[in-house]
Coordinates of C-alpha atoms and ligand atoms in Angstrom, one line a residue:
X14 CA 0.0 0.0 0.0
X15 CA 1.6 3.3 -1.0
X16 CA 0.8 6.7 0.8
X17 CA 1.7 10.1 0.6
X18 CA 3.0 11.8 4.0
X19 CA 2.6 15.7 4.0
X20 CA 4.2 17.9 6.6
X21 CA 2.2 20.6 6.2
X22 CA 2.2 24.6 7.0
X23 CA 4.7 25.9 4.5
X24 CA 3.9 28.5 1.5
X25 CA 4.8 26.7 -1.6
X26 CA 7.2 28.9 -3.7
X27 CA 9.0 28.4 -7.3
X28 CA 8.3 26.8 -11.1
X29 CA 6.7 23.5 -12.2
X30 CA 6.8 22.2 -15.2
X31 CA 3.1 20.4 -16.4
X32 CA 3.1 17.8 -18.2
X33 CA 1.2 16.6 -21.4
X34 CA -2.7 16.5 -21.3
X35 CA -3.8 13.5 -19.3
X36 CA -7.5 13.5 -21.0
X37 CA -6.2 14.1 -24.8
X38 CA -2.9 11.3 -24.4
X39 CA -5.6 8.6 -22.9
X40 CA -8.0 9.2 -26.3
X41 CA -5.2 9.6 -28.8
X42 CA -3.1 6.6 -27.6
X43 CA -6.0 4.3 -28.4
X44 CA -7.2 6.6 -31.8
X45 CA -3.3 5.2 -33.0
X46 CA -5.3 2.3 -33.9
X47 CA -6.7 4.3 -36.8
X48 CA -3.2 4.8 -38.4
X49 CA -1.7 3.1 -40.8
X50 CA 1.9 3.3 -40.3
X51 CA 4.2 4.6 -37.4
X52 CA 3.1 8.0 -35.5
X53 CA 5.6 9.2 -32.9
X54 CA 3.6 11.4 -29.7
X55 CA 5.6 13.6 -27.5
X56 CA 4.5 15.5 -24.5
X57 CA 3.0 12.0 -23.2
X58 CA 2.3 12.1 -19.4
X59 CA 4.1 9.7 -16.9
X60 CA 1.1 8.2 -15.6
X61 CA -1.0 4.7 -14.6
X62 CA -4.1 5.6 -16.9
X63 CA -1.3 6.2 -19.8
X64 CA 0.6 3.0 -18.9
X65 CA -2.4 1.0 -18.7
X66 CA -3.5 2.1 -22.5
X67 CA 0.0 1.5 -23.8
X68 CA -0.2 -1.8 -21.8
X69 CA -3.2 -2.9 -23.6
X70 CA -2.5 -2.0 -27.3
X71 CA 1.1 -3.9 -27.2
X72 CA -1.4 -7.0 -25.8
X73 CA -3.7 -6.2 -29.1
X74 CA -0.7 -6.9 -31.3
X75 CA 0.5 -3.1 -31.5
X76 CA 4.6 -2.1 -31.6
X77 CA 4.9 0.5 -29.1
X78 CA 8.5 1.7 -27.9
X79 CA 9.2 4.1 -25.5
X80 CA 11.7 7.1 -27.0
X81 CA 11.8 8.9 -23.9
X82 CA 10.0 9.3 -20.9
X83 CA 7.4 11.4 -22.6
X84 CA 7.9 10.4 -26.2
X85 CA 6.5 7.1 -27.8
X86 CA 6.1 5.5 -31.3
X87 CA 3.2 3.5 -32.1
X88 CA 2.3 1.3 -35.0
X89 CA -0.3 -0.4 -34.9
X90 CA -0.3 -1.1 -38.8
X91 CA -0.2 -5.0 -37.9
X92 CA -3.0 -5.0 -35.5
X93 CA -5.6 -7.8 -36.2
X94 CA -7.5 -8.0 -32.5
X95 CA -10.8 -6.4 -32.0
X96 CA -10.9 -7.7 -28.1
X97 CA -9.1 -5.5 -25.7
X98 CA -8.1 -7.4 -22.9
X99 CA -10.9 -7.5 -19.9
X100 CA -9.5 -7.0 -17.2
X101 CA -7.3 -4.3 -17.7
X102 CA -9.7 -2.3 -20.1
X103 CA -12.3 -2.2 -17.0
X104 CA -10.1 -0.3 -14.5
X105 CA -10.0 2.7 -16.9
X106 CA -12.6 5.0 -18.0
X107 CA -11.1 6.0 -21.1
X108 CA -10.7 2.3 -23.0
X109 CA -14.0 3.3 -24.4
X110 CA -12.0 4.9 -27.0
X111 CA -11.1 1.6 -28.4
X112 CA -14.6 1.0 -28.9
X113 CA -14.5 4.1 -31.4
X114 CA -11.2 3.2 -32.9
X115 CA -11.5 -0.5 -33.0
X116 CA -15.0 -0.5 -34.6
X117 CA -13.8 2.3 -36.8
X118 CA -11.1 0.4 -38.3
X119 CA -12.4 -3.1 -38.2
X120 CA -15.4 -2.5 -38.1
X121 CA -15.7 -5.1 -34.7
X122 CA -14.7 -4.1 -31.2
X123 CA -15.1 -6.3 -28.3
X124 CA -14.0 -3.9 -25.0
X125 CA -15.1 -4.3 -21.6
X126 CA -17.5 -1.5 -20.1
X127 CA -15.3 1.4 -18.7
X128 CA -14.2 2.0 -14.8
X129 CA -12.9 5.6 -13.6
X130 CA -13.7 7.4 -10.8
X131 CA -16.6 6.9 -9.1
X132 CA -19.0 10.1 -9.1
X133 CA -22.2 8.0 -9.5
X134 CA -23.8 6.8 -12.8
X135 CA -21.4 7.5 -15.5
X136 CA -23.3 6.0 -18.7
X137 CA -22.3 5.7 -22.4
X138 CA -25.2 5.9 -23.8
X139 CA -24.2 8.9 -26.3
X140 CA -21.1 7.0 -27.6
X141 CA -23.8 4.6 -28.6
X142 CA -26.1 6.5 -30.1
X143 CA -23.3 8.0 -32.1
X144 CA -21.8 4.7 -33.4
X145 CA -25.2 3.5 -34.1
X146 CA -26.2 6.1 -35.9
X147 CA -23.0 5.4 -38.1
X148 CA -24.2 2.0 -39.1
X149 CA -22.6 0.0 -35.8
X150 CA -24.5 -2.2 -33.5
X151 CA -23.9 -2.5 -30.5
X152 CA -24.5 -5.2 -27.6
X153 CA -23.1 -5.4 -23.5
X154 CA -22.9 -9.0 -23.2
X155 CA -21.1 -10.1 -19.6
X156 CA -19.8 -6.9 -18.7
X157 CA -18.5 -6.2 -22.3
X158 CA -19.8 -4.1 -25.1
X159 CA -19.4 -5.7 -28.3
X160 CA -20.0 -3.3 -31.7
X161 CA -19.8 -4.3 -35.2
X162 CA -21.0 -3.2 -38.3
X163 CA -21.2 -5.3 -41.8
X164 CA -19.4 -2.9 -43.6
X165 CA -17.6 0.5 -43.1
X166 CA -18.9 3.0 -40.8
X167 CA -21.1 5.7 -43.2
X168 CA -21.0 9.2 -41.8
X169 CA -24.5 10.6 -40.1
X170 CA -25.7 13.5 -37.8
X171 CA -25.2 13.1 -34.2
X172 CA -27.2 15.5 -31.7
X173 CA -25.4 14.9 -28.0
X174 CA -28.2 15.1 -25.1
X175 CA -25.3 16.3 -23.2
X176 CA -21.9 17.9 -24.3
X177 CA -20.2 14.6 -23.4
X178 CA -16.3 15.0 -23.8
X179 CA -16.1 11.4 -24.1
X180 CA -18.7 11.2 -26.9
X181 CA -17.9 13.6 -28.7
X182 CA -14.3 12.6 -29.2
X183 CA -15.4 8.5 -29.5
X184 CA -17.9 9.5 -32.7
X185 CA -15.3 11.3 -33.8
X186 CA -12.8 8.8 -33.5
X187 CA -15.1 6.1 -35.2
X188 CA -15.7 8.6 -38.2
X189 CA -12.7 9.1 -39.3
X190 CA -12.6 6.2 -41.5
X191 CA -16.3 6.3 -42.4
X192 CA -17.7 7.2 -45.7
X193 CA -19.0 10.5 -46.3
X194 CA -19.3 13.2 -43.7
X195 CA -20.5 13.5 -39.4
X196 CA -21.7 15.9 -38.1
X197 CA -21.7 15.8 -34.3
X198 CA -23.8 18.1 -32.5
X199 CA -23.6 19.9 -29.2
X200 CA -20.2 19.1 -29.0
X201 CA -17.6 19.7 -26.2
X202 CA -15.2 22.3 -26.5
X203 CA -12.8 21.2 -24.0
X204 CA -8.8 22.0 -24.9
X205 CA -8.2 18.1 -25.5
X206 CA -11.9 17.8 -28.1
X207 CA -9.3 20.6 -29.9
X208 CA -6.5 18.2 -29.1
X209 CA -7.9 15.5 -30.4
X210 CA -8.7 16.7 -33.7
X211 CA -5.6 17.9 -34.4
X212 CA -3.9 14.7 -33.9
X213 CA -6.1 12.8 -36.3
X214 CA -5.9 15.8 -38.8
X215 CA -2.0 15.8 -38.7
X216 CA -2.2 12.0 -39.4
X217 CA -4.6 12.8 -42.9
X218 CA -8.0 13.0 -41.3
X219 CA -10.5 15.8 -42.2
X220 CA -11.8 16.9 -39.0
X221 CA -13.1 20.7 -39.1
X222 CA -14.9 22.6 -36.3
X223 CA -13.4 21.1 -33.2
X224 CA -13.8 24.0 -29.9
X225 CA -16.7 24.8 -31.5
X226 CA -20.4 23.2 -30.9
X227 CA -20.4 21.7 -34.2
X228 CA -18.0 19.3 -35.5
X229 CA -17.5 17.8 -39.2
X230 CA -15.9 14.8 -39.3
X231 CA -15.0 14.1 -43.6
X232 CA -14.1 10.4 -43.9
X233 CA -11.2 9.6 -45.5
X234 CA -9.5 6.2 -46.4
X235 CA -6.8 6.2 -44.2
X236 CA -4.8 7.5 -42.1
X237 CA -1.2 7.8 -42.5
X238 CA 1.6 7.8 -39.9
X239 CA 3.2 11.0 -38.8
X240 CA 4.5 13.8 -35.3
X241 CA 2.3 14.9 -32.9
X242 CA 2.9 16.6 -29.8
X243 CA 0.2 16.5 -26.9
X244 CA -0.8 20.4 -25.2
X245 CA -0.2 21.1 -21.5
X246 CA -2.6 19.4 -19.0
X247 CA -4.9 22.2 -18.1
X248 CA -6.4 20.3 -14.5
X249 CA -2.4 19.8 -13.6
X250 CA -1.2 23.3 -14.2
X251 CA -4.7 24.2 -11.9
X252 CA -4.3 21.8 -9.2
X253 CA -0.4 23.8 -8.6
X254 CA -2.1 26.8 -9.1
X255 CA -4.9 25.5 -6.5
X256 CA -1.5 24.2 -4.2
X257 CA 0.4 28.0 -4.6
X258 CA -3.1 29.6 -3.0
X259 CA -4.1 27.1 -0.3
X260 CA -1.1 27.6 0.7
X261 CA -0.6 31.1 0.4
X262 CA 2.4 30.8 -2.0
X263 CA 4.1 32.3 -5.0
X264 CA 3.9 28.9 -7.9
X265 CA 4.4 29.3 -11.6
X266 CA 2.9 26.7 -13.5
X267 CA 5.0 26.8 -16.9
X268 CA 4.3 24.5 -20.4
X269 CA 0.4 25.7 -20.3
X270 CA -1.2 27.5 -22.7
X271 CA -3.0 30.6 -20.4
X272 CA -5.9 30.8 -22.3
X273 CA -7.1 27.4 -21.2
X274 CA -6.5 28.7 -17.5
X275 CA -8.8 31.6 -17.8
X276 CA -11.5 29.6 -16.3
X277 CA -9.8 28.5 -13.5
X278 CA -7.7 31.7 -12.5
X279 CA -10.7 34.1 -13.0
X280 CA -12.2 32.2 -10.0
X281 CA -8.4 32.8 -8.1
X282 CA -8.8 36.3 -8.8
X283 CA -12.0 36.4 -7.0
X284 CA -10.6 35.0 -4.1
X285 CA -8.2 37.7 -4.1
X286 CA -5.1 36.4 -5.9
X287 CA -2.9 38.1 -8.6
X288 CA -2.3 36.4 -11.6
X289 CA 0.4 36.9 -14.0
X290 CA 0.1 35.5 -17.6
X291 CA 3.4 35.2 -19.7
X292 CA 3.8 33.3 -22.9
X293 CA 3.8 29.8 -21.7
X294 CA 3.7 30.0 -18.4
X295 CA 0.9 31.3 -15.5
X296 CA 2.3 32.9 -12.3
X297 CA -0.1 33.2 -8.9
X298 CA 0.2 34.9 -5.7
X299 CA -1.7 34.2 -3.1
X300 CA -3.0 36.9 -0.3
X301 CA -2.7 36.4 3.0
X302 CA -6.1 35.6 3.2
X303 CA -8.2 34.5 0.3
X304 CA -11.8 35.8 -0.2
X305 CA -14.9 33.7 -0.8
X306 CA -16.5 32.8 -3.7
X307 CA -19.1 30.8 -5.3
X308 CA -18.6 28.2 -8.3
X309 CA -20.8 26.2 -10.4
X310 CA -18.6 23.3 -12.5
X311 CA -20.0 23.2 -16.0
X312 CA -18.5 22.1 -19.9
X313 CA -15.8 24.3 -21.3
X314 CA -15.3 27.1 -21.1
X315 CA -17.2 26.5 -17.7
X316 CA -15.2 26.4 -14.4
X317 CA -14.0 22.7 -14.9
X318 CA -15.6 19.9 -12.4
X319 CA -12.1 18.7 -12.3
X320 CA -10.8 21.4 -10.3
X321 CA -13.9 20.4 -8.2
X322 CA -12.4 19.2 -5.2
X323 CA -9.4 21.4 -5.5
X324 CA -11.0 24.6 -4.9
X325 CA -13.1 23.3 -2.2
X326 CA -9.6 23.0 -0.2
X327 CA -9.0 26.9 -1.0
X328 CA -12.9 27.9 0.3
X329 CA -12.6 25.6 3.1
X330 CA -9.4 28.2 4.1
X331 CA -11.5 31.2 2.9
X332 CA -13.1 34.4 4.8
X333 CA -16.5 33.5 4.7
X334 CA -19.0 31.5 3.0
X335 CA -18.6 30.0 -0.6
X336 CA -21.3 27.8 -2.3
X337 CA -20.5 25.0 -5.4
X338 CA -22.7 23.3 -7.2
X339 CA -21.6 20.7 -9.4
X340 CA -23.3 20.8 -12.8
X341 CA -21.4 17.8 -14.5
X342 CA -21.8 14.8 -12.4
X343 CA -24.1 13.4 -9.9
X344 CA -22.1 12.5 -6.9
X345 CA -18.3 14.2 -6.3
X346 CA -19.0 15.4 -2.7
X347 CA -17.6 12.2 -1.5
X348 CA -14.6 14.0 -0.5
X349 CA -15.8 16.5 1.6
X350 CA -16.3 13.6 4.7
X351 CA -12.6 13.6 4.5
X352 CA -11.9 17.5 4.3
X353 CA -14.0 17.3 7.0
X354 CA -11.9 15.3 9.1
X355 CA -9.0 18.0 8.9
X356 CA -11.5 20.6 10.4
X357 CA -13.1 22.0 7.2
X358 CA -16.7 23.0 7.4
X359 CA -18.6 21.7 4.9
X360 CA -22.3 20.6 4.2
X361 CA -23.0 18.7 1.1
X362 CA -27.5 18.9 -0.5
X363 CA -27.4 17.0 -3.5
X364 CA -25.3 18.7 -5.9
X365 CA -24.8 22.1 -4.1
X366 CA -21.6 22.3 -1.3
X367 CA -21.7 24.9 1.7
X368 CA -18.5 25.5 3.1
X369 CA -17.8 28.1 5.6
X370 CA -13.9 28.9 5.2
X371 CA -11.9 28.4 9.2
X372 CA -8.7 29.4 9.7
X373 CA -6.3 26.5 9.9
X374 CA -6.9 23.2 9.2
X375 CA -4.6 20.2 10.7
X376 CA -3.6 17.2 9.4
X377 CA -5.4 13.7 9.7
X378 CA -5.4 10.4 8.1
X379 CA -7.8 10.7 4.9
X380 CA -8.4 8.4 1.8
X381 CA -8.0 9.5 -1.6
X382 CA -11.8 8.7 -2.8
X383 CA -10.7 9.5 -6.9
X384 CA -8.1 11.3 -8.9
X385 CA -9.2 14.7 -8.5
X386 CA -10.5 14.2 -4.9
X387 CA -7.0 12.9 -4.2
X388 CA -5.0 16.0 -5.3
X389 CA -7.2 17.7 -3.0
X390 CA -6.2 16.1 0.2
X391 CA -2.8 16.7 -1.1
X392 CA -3.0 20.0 -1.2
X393 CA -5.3 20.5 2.3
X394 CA -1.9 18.5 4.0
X395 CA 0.1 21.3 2.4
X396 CA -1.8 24.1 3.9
X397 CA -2.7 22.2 7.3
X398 CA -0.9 22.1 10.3
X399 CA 0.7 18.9 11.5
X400 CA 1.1 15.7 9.1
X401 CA -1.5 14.6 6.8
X402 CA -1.1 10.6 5.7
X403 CA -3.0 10.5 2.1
X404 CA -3.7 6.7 1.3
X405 CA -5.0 5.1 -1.6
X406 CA -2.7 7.4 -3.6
X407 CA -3.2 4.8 -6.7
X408 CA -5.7 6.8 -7.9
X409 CA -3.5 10.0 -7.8
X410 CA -0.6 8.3 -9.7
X411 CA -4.0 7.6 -12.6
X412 CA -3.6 10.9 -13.4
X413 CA -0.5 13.5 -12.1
X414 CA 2.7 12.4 -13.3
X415 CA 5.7 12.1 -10.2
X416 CA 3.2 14.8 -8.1
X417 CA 5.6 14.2 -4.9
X418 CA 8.3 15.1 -7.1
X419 CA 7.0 18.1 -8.7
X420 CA 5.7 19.4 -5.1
X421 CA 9.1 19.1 -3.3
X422 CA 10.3 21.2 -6.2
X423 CA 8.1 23.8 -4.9
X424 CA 9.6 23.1 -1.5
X425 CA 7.0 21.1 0.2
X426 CA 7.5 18.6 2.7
X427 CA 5.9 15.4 1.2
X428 CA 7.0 12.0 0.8
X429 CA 5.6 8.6 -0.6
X430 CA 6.2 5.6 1.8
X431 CA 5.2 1.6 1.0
X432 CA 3.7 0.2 4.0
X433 CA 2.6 -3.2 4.5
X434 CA -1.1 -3.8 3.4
X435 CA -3.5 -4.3 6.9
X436 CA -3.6 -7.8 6.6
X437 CA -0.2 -8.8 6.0
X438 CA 0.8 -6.5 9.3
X439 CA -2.4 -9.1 10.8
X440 CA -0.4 -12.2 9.5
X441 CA 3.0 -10.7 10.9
X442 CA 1.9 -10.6 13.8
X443 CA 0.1 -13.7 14.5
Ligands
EPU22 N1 -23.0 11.3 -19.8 C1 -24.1 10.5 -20.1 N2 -24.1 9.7 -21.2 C2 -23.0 9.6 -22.0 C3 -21.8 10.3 -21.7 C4 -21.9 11.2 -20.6 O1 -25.2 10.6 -19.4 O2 -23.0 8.8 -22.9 C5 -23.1 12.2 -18.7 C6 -22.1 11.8 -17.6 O3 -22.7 10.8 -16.7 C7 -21.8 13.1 -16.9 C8 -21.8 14.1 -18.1 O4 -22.6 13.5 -19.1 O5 -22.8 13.4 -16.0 C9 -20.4 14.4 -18.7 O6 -19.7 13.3 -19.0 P1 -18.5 13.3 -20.0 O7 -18.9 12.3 -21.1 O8 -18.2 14.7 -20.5 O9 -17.3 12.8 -19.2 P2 -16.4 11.5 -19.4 O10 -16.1 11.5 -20.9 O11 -16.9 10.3 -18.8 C10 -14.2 13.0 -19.2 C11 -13.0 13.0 -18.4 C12 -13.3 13.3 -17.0 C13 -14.0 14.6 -16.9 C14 -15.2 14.7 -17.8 C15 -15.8 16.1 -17.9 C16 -11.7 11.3 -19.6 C17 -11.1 9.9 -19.6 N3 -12.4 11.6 -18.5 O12 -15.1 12.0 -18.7 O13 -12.0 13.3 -16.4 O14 -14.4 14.8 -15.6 O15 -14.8 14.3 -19.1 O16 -14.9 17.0 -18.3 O17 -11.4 12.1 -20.5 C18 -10.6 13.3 -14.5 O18 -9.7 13.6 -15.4 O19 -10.4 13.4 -13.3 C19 -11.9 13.0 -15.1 C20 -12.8 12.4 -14.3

């Protein structure tokens, strides 16, 4: 069992670098399926979700060698499997892209249903619609969906219910290689939909209107190989910036493109922090005490519910009263139980959060309940008093690449220990 211990109480000061785009890497690592030939992707993040892909193509048949630790060819030219293997595609949300790419391609894909985090009911039912509508049919048999089509995908329309990110960049994935044109509708306009689409496009695919609310997918034969190089993670560079004002630091987050920041510093500035934008790089100071504010997670350009948890730590050391209300998922208050249990005030209704901001909070034993949620107690043990023990830390390590690392840069006190899982300490003793 690995944990995190934080020694909290000390402003975090100095640069990080951020790393490539968790949420683009863990689509366009499975859309290599698509290409025909060898595509080399830089800016690939460190991390579980990313090795867990990677893991799964190579079992699928696919060449994939490391160039450097964020640099990695693919060629998946050779690839005759449409089954991903079970058990590792159901531990991550995102091998529901090889559903798109798989059935895309061979026009059969045979991929268990996706895990993730767990923010309640997180169903596919618009990645369905959208293959379906493209000529595939689809089954869950035993825990797996299985898709096929007779012949090759044939482009339709696609109205989303929802701008789903995951949707929208599945149909597009799957339409790619379809005849004639798609045309997906109420789209999300998240940086890595952008992403995304310029990967497929720099391989030879006709993909036009992506980070807008339309998008035209032109199929085309095939896709050749080619360079790509993933953007910045936007949630990583926030989550520092998140760290740099709990704690009432000076952080640069640098390797971000600021405009995909604006929705999460605005809400810094609120609370009484000064921003400084540079070319590729953000810089925050934090007050001496940050101000209240109120935040309602929504699609891009929206306030992202991935900084969710994040800027609940910062309220929770706010003056006064702030109010979120989560507008993308059912259930991601689970976290707040274990805020709670480092003295933050917080009362979940449904969807809404109250928090009323308290001075200091100290440092506790808390779980990890998901990625996001995770990063959050990491950053309450920064800015508590006393030691904070962070466990279940796997689900950190899903998504922030060598975060201890990164943080002692920034001079905080935080180490990762191994410790012996309950039952084996049981067994040592008896
Ligand atoms: N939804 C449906 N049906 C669908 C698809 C989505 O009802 O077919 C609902 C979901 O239940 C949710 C909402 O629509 O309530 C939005 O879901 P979306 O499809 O946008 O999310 P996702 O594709 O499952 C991705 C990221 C998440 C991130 C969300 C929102 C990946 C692998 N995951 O999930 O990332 O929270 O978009 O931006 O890209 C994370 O990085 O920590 C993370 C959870």
């Amino acid at each position: 069992m690995t944990q995190y211990i934080v020694r909290g109480g000390k402003p975090l000061a100095g640069s990080v670098t951020i790393s490539g785009a968790k949420n683009a890497a863990v689509a366009i690592i499975p859309a290599a399926l698509l290409i025909d030939g060898k595509c080399r992707v830089e800016n690939i993040p460190d991390i579980s979700d990313v090795h867990d892909l990677i893991d799964i193509l190579i079992t699928m048949g696919a060449t994939v060698t490391k160039v450097n630790s964020s640099t990695w060819d693919f060629d998946c030219s050779h690839v005759r499997q449409t089954r991903a293997p079970f058990d590792k595609a159901r531990r991550i949300r995102a091998s529901y892209y090889l559903i798109g790419a798989l059935l895309g391609r061979f026009g059969r894909a045979e991929v268990a249903m996706p895990g993730g985090c767990d923010f309640g009911s997180r169903p596919i039912d618009q990645h369905i619609k959208g293959f379906e509508a493209l000529g595939g049919t689809i089954e869950t048999i035993g825990g797996e969906v299985i898709a096929t089509s007779k012949q090759r995908l044939v482009g339709n329309g696609v109205y989303l219910d929802m701008e789903s990110v995951g949707a929208t960049m599945n149909i597009m994935i799957a339409a790619v290689l379809a005849e004639g044109t798609t045309v997906i509708e109420n789209a999300a306009k998240e940086p890595h939909v952008v992403d995304l689409a310029n990967f497929l496009n720099s391989m030879g695919a006709r993909v036009s209107g992506a980070g807008t609310d339309v998008i035209k997918v032109k199929g085309v034969e095939k896709l050749h190989g080619g360079f790509y190089s993933i953007i910045p993670d936007q949630i990583e560079a926030g989550t520092y910036l998140m760290a740099g004002a709990a704690t009432g630091g000076s952080v640069t987050v640098t390797n971000v493109i600021p405009k995909h920041l604006d929705c999460i510093t605005a809400k810094l500035k609120e609370m009484g922090c000064t921003i400084t934008e540079f070319d590729d790089a953000v810089k925050i100071d934090a007050p001496g005490h940050l101000r209240r504010t109120n935040v309602k997670t929504m699609p891009y350009p929206g306030f992202p519910t991935d900084m969710q948890p994040q800027i609940a730590v910062c309220m929770s050391l706010a003056k006064g009263t702030s109010i979120i209300t989560e507008g993308v998922y059912d259930n991601r208050f689970r976290y707040v139980a274990e805020l709670r249990r480092m003295g933050a005030i917080g009362q979940v209704d449904g969807k809404v959060c109250v928090i009323e901001g308290t001075d200091t909070l100290v440092g506790a034993p808390v779980k990890a309940c998901d990625l996001r949620a995770g990063a959050a107690m990491v950053i309450a043990g920064l800015a508590a008093q006393g030691t904070t023990i962070v466990e279940d830390v796997h689900y950190i390590e899903r998504g922030y690449e060598n975060i201890v690392g990164k943080l002692r840069g920034l001079g905080a006190d935080i180490s990762r220990i191994e410790v012996p899982e309950p039952s084996s300490i049981v067994a040592a003793v008896g």
